[in-house]
Coordinates of C-alpha atoms in Angstrom, one line a residue:
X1321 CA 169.8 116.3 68.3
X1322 CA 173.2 115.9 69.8
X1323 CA 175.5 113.4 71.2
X1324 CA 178.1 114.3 74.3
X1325 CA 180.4 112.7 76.3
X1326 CA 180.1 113.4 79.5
X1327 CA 182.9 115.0 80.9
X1328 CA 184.3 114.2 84.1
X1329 CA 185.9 115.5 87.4
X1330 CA 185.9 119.2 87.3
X1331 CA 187.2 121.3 90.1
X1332 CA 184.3 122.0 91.7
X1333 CA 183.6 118.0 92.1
X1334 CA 187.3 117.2 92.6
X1335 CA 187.3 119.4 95.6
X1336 CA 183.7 117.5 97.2
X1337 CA 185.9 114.4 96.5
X1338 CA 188.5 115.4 98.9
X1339 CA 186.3 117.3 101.4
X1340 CA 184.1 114.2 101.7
X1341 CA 187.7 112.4 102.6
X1342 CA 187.6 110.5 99.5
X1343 CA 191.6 110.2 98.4
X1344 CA 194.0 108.7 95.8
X1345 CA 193.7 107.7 92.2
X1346 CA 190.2 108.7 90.6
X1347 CA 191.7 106.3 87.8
X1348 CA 191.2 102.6 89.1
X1349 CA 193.4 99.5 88.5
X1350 CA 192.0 96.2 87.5
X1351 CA 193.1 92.9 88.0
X1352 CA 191.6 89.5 85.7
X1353 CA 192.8 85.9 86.8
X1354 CA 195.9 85.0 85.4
X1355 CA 194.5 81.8 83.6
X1356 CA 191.3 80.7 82.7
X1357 CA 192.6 77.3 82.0
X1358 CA 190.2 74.5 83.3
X1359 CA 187.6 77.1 84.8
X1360 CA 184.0 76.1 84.9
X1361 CA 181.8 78.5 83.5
X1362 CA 178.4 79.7 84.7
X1363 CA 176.0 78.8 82.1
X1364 CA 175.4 82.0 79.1
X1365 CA 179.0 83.0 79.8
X1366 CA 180.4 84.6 76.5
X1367 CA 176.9 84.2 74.8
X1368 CA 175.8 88.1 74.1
X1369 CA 178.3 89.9 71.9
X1370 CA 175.6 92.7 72.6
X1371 CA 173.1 93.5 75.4
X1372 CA 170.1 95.8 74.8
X1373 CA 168.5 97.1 77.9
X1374 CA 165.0 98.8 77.5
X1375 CA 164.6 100.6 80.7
X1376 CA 161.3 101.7 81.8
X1377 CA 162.0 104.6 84.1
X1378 CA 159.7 105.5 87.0
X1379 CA 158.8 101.9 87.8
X1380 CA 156.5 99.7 85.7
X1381 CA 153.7 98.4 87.5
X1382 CA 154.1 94.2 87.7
X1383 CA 150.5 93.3 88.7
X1384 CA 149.1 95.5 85.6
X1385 CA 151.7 94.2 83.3
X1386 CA 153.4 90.5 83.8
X1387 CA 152.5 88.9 87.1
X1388 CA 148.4 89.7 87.2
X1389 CA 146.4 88.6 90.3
X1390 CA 142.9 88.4 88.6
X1391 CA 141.8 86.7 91.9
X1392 CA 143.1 89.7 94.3
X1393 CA 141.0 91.9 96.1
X1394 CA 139.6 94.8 94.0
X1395 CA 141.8 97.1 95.5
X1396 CA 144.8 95.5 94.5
X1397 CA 144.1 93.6 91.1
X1398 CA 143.8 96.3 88.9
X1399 CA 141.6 97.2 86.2
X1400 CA 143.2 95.4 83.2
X1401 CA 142.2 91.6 81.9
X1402 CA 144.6 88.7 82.0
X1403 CA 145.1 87.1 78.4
X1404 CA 146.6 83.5 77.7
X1405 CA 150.0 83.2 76.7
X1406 CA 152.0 80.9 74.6
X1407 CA 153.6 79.4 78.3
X1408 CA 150.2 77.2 79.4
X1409 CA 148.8 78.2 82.5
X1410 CA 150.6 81.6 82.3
X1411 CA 148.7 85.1 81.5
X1412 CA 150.0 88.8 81.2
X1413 CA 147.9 91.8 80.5
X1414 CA 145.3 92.1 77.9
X1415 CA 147.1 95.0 76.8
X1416 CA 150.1 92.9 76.2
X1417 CA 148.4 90.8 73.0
X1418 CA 152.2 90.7 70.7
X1419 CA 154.1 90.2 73.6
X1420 CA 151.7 87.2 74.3
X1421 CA 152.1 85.6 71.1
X1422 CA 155.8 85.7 71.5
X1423 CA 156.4 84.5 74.9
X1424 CA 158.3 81.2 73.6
X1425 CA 161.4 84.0 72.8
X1426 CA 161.1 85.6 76.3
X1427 CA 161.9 84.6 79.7
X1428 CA 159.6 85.8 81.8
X1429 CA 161.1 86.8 85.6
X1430 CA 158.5 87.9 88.1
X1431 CA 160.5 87.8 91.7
X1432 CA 163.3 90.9 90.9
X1433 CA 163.8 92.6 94.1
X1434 CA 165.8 95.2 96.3
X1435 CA 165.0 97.3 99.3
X1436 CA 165.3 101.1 97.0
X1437 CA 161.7 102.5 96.8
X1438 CA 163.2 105.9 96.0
X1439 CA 163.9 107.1 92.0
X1440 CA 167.3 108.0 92.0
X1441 CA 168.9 105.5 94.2
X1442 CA 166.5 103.2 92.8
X1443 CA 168.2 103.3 89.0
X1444 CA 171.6 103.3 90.7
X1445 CA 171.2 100.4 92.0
X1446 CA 169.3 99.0 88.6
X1447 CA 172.1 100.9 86.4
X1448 CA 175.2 99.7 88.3
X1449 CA 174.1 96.1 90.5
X1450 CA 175.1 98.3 93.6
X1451 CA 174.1 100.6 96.4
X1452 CA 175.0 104.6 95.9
X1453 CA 178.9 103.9 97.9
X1454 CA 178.4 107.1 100.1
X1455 CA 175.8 107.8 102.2
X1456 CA 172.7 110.1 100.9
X1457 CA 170.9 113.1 102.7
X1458 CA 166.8 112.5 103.2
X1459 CA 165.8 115.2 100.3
X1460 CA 166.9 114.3 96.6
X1461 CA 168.6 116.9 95.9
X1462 CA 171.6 114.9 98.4
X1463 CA 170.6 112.0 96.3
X1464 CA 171.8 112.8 92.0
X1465 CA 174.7 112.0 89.7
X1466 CA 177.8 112.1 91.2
X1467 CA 181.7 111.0 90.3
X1468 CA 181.6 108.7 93.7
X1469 CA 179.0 106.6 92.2
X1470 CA 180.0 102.8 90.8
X1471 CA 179.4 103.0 87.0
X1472 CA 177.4 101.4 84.8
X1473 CA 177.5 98.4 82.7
X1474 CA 178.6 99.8 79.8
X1475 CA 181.4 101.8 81.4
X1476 CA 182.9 99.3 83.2
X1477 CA 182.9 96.9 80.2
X1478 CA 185.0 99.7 78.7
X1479 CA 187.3 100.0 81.3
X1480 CA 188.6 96.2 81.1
X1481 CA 187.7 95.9 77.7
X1482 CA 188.5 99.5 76.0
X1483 CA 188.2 100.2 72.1
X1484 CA 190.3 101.7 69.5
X1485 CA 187.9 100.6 66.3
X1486 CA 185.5 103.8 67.1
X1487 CA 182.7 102.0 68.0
X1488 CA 181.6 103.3 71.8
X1489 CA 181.5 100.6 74.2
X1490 CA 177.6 101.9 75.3
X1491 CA 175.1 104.0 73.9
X1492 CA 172.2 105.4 75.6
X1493 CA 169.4 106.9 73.6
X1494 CA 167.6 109.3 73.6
X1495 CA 167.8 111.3 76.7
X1496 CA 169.5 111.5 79.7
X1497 CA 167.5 111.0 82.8
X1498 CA 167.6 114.7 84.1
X1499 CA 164.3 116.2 85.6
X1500 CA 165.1 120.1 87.1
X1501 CA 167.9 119.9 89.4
X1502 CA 167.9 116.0 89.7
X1503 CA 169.8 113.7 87.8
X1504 CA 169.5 110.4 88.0
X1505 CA 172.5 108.5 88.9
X1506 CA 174.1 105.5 87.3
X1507 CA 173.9 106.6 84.0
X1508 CA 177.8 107.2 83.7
X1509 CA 181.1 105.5 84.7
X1510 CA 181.0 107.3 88.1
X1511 CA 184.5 106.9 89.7
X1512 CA 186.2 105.7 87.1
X1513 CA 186.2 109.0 85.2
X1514 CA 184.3 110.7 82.1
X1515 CA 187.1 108.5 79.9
X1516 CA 184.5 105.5 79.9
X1517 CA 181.3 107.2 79.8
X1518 CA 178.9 106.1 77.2
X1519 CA 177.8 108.1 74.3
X1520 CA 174.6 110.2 75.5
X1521 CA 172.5 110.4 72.3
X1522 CA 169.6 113.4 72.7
X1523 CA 167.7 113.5 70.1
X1524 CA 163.6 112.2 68.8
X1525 CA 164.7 109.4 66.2
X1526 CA 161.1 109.7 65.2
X1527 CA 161.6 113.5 64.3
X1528 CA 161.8 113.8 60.5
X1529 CA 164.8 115.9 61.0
X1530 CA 166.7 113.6 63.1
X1531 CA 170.0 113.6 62.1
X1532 CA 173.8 112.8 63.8
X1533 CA 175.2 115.7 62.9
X1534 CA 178.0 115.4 66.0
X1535 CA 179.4 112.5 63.8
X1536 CA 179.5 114.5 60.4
X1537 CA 182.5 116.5 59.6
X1538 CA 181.7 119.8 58.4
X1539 CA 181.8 120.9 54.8
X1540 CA 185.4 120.9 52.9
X1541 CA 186.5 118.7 55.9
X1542 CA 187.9 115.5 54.3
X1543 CA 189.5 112.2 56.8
X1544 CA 193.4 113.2 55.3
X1545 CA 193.1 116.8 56.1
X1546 CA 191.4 115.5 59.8
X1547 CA 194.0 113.1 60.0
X1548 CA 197.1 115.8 59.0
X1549 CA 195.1 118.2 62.0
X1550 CA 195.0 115.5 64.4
X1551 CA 198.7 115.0 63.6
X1552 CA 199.6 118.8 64.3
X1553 CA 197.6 118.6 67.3
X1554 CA 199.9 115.9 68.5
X1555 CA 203.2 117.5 68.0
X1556 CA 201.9 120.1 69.7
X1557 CA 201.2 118.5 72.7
X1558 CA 204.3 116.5 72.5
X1559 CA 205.6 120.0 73.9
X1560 CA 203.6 120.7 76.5
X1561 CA 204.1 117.0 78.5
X1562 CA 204.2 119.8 81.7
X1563 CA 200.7 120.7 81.4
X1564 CA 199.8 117.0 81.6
X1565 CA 196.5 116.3 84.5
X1566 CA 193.4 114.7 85.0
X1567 CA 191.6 117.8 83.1
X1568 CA 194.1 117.5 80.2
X1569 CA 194.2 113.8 80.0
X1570 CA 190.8 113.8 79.9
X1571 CA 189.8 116.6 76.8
X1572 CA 192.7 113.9 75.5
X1573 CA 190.5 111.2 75.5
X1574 CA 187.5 112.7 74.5
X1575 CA 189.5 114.2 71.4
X1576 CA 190.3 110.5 71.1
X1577 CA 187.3 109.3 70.7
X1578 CA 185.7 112.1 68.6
X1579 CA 188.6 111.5 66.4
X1580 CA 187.3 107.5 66.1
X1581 CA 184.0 108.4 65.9
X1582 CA 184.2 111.2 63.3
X1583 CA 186.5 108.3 61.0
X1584 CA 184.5 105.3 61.5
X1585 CA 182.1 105.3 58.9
X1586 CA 180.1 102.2 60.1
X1587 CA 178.9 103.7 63.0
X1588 CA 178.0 107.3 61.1
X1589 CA 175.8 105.0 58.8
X1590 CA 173.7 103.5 61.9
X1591 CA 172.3 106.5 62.9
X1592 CA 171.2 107.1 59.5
X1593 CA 167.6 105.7 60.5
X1594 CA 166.3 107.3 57.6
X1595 CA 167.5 104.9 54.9
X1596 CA 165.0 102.3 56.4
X1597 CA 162.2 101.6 54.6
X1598 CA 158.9 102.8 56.0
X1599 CA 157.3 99.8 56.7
X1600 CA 160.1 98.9 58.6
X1601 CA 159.6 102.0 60.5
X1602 CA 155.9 101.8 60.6
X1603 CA 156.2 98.1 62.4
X1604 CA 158.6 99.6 65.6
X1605 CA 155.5 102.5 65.6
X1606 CA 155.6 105.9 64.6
X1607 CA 157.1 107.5 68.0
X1608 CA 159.7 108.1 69.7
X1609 CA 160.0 105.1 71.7
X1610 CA 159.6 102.6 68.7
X1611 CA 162.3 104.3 66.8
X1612 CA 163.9 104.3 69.3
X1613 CA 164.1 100.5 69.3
X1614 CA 164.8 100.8 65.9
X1615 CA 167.8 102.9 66.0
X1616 CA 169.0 100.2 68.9
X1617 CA 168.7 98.0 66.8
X1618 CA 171.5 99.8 64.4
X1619 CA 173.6 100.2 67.0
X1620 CA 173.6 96.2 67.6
X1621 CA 174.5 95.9 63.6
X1622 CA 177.2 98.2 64.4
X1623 CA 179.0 96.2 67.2
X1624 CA 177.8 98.4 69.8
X1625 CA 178.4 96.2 72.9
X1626 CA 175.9 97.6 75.8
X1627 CA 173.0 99.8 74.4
X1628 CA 170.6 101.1 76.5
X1629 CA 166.6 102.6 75.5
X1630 CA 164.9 104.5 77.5
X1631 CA 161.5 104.5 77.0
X1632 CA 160.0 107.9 78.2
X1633 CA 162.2 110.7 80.2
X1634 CA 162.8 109.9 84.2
X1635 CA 159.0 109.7 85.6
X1636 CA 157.5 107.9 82.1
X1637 CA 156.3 105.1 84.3
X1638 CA 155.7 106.8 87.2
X1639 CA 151.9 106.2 87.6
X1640 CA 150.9 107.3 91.1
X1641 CA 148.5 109.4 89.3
X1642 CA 146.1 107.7 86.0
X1643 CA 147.9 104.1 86.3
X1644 CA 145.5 102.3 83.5
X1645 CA 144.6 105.0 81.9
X1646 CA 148.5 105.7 80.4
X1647 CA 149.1 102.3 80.7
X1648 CA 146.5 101.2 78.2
X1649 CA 146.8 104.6 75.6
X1650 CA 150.3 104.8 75.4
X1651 CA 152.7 103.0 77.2
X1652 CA 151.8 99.3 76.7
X1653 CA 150.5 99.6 72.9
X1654 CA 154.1 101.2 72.5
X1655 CA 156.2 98.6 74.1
X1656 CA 154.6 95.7 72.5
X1657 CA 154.8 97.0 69.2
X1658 CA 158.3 98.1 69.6
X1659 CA 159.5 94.9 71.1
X1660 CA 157.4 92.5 69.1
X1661 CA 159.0 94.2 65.9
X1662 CA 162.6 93.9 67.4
X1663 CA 162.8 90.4 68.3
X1664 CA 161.3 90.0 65.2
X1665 CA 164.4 91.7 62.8
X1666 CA 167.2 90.3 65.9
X1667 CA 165.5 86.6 65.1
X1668 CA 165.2 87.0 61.4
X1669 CA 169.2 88.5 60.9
X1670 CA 170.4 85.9 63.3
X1671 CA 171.1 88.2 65.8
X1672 CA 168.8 87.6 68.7
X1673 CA 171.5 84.4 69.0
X1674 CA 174.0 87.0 70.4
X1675 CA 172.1 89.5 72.0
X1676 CA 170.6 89.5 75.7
X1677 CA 167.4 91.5 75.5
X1678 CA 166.6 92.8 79.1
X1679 CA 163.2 94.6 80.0
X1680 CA 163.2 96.3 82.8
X1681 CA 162.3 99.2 85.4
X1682 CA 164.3 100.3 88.9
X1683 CA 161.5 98.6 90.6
X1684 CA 157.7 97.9 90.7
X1685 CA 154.2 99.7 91.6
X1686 CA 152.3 98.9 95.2
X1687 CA 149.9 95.8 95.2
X1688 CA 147.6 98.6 97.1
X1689 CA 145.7 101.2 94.6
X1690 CA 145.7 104.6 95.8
X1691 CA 145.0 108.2 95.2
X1692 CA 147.7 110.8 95.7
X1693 CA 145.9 113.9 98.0
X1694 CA 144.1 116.5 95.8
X1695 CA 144.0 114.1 92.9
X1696 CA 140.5 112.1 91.9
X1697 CA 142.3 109.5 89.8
X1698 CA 144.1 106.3 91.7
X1699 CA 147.2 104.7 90.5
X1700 CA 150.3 102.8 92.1
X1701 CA 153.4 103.9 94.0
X1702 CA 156.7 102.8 94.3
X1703 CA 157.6 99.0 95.1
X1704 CA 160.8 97.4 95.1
X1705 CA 160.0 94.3 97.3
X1706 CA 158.8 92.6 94.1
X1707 CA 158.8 93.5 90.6
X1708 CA 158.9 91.8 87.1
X1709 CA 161.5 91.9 84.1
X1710 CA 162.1 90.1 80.1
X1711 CA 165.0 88.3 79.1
X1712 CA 165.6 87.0 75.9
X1713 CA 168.2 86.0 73.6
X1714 CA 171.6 84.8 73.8
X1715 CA 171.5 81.8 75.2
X1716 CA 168.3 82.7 76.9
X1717 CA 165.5 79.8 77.0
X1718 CA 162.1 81.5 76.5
X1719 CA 158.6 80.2 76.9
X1720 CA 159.4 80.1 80.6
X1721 CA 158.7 82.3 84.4
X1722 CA 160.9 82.3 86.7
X1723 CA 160.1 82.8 90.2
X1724 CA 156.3 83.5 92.2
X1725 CA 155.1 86.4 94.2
X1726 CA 152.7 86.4 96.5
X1727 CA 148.4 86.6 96.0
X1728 CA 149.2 90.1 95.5
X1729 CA 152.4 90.1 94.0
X1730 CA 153.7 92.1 96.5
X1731 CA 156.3 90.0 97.5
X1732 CA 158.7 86.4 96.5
X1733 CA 157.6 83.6 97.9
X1734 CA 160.2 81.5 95.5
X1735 CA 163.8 82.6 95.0
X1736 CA 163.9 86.1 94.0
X1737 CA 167.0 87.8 92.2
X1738 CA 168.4 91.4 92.5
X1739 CA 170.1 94.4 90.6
X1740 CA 173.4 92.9 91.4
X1741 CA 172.4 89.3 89.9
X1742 CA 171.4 91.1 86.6
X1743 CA 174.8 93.1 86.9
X1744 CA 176.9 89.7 87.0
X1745 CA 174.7 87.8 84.5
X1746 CA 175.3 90.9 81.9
X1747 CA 178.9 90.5 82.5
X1748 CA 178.4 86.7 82.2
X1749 CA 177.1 87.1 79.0
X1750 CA 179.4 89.5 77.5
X1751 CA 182.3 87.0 78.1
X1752 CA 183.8 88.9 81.4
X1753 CA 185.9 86.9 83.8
X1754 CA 184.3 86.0 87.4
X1755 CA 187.3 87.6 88.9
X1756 CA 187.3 91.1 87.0
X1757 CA 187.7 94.1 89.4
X1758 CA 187.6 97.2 89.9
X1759 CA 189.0 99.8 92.4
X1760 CA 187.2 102.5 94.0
X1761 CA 188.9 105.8 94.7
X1762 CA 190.1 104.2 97.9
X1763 CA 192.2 101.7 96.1
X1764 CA 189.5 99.5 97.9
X1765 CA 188.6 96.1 94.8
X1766 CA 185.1 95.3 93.6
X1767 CA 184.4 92.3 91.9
X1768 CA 182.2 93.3 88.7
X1769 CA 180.0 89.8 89.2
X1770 CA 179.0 91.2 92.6
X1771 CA 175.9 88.8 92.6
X1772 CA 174.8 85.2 91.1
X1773 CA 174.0 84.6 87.3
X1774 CA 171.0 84.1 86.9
X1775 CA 171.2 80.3 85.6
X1776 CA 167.7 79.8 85.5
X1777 CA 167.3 81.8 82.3
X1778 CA 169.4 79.1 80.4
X1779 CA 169.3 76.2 82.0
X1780 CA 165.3 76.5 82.2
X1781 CA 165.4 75.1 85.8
X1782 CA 162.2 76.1 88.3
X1783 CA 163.4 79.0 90.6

């Protein structure tokens, strides 16, 4: 179990940076409006104090999950049941039964699209509301993480809104997206440097040993003899301003923030999931994805302002091979337990009033069934022309769907909303200014609302 920054522009990437021509600051500037004074806002704006995204990596199949077409052909409709929900004349899986129960908390969107079909650039574009900036090669290998990339929501909320409390701006839990040589980008602040990353946490909260031993300081280590260390440390550097560069300002900041981290004692108590009772624990599920809702949960309680669970490593939802038969054993029973016992304890404290719940993959499975060659069992493949999502909370007006595919969900046939509309309704929500930017490496400005709010979710207008 372990928590890491992750640490920023070595040599090694430095030097790609310049050979690909990519020159000046790798720190950008930002600029807000200079008075907010008589502004109209779009609806939710300043709603969430938190936002919980449960990402469902690989690409969650939307006609076997929230947008069924019972009356499609067989080779498209899918082997599941639809069941009533709480919304009249709406239906999701028969798999789904919590989730259907509680539809009246969630918003329901069914038209998300963008053109990505591909993994990686795929939860870019989810992870950041934008396109990888530089061109990739046609293998994935030219496709992973890189320090060029835009970064994600949490890191750029904690580049115009940084922290001194020690509470991380974003946590993502519980692994990073890495498969062999591939990792997945948009899971870091990209170009604005390792300074803003969120906090990585790797680790089963579901393990009985699961413990945040990166945030305990080691025996006969009190906060006055850390604090008289971190003191000396200071002086010390005081005398070596000469050394000073984008490798030494950054083990700076990272000894910055371990030093918050390691003193702030709310956020050591969160990831103590083991003082919850076990009926609590029992209700999320006993696995790694329900505790890991669970330990989310915490995280909100703490004041963490972007948290992000993953629900399975980088393929989890991936079903080209076995579609129904993982969604119906594991993956569904899962979610719907885990979210039905979330909104549950976010309604009950009060908190669901201040935290956008988002449920989502970085796009959807093919309308078409099919079988992979040298495999017997048929399942879906990628699909980003059309693909379904949750929202709830913060403003949020459940019991409602917004937007309609196609008779095989395979496309919008209403107004359909992308990455970069989630991206500025996130920002929305978290209280961010319309005219908040960025700047690339290039000195070149990005607005962080690069798309539309999505004011259908609270202002319960038809799409």
């Amino acid at each position: 179990m372990s928590i890491t920054p992750l640490f920023g522009l070595d040599r090694r990437n430095f030097l790609r940076v310049a050979a690909a021509g990519v020159v000046g600051s790798t720190w950008p500037m930002m600029s807000l409006s200079a008075s907010d004074t008589g502004k109209r806002r779009p609806p939710g704006f300043g709603k969430a104090k938190s936002v919980l995204i449960v990402l469902l990596s690989g690409g969650p199949s939307q006609l076997d999950m929230l947008d069924p077409k019972p009356d499609a052909p067989a080779e498209v409709r899918g082997e599941f049941k639809p069941i009533g929900t709480t919304i009249p004349g709406v239906a999701v899986c028969e798999h789904l039964p919590k989730l259907a129960k509680q539809t009246d908390r969630w918003a329901i969107v069914r038209t998300l699209a963008h053109r990505e079909h591909n993994h990686l650039l795929a939860t870019h574009v989810a992870l950041t509301g934008r396109p990888t900036p530089i061109p990739r090669g046609g293998s994935d290998l030219d496709r992973v993480e890189s320090r060029n990339d835009f970064p994600n929501f949490a890191a750029a909320l904690d580049f115009i809104q940084p922290r001194s409390d020690g509470i991380p701006s974003g946590v993502s839990l519980p692994n990073y997206l890495i498969e062999g040589p591939l990792t997945w980008p948009g899971q870091h602040a990209g170009f604005l440097g390792a300074k803003h990353d969120p906090w990585q946490i790797n680790g089963d909260p579901n393990d009985k040993n699961f413990r945040m031993q990166a945030l305990a300081m080691r025996e006969g280590m009190s906060p006055d003899r850390l604090q008289s260390r971190r003191q000396l440390l200071e002086s010390l550097s005081r005398g070596r301003q000469t050394l000073s560069g984008t490798e030494t300002d950054s083990l700076r900041d990272q000894q910055a923030i371990a030093y918050n981290l390691l003193t702030s004692g709310k956020l050591t108590q969160a990831f103590e999931i083991c003082h919850e009772s076990d009926e609590t624990r029992d209700r999320y599920g006993r696995n790694k994805f329900g505790q890991t809702l669970l330990l989310s949960k915490r995280m909100i309680e703490a004041g963490v302002p972007v948290v992000q669970a993953t629900m399975g490593i980088v393929q989890t939802w991936d079903t080209h091979v076995d579609n129904w038969g993982k969604l119906k054993n594991t993956l569904l029973p899962q979610l719907d337990q885990g979210l039905e016992a979330l909104t549950d304890d976010l309604a009950s404290s009060g908190l669901l009033d201040e935290t956008l719940l988002i449920v989502m993959g970085e796009f959807g499975r093919t309308p078409r069934i099919s079988t992979l060659p040298g495999q017997t069992i048929p399942g879906r493949d990628h699909w980003a022309s059309a693909y379904s999502g949750l929202f709830a909370g913060a403003g949020v007006q459940g019991g409602q769907v917004l937007g309609q595919t196609d008779a095989q969900a395979a496309y919008p046939i209403t107004n359909s909303w992308s990455p970069a509309d989630i991206c500025s309704t996130v920002f929305n929500a978290l209280g961010v200014d319309a005219e908040a930017t960025i700047a690339d490496p290039l000195s070149r400005p990005h607005y962080l609302l690069n798309g539309n709010v999505i004011s259908n979710l609270y202002t319960g207008a038809s799409a």
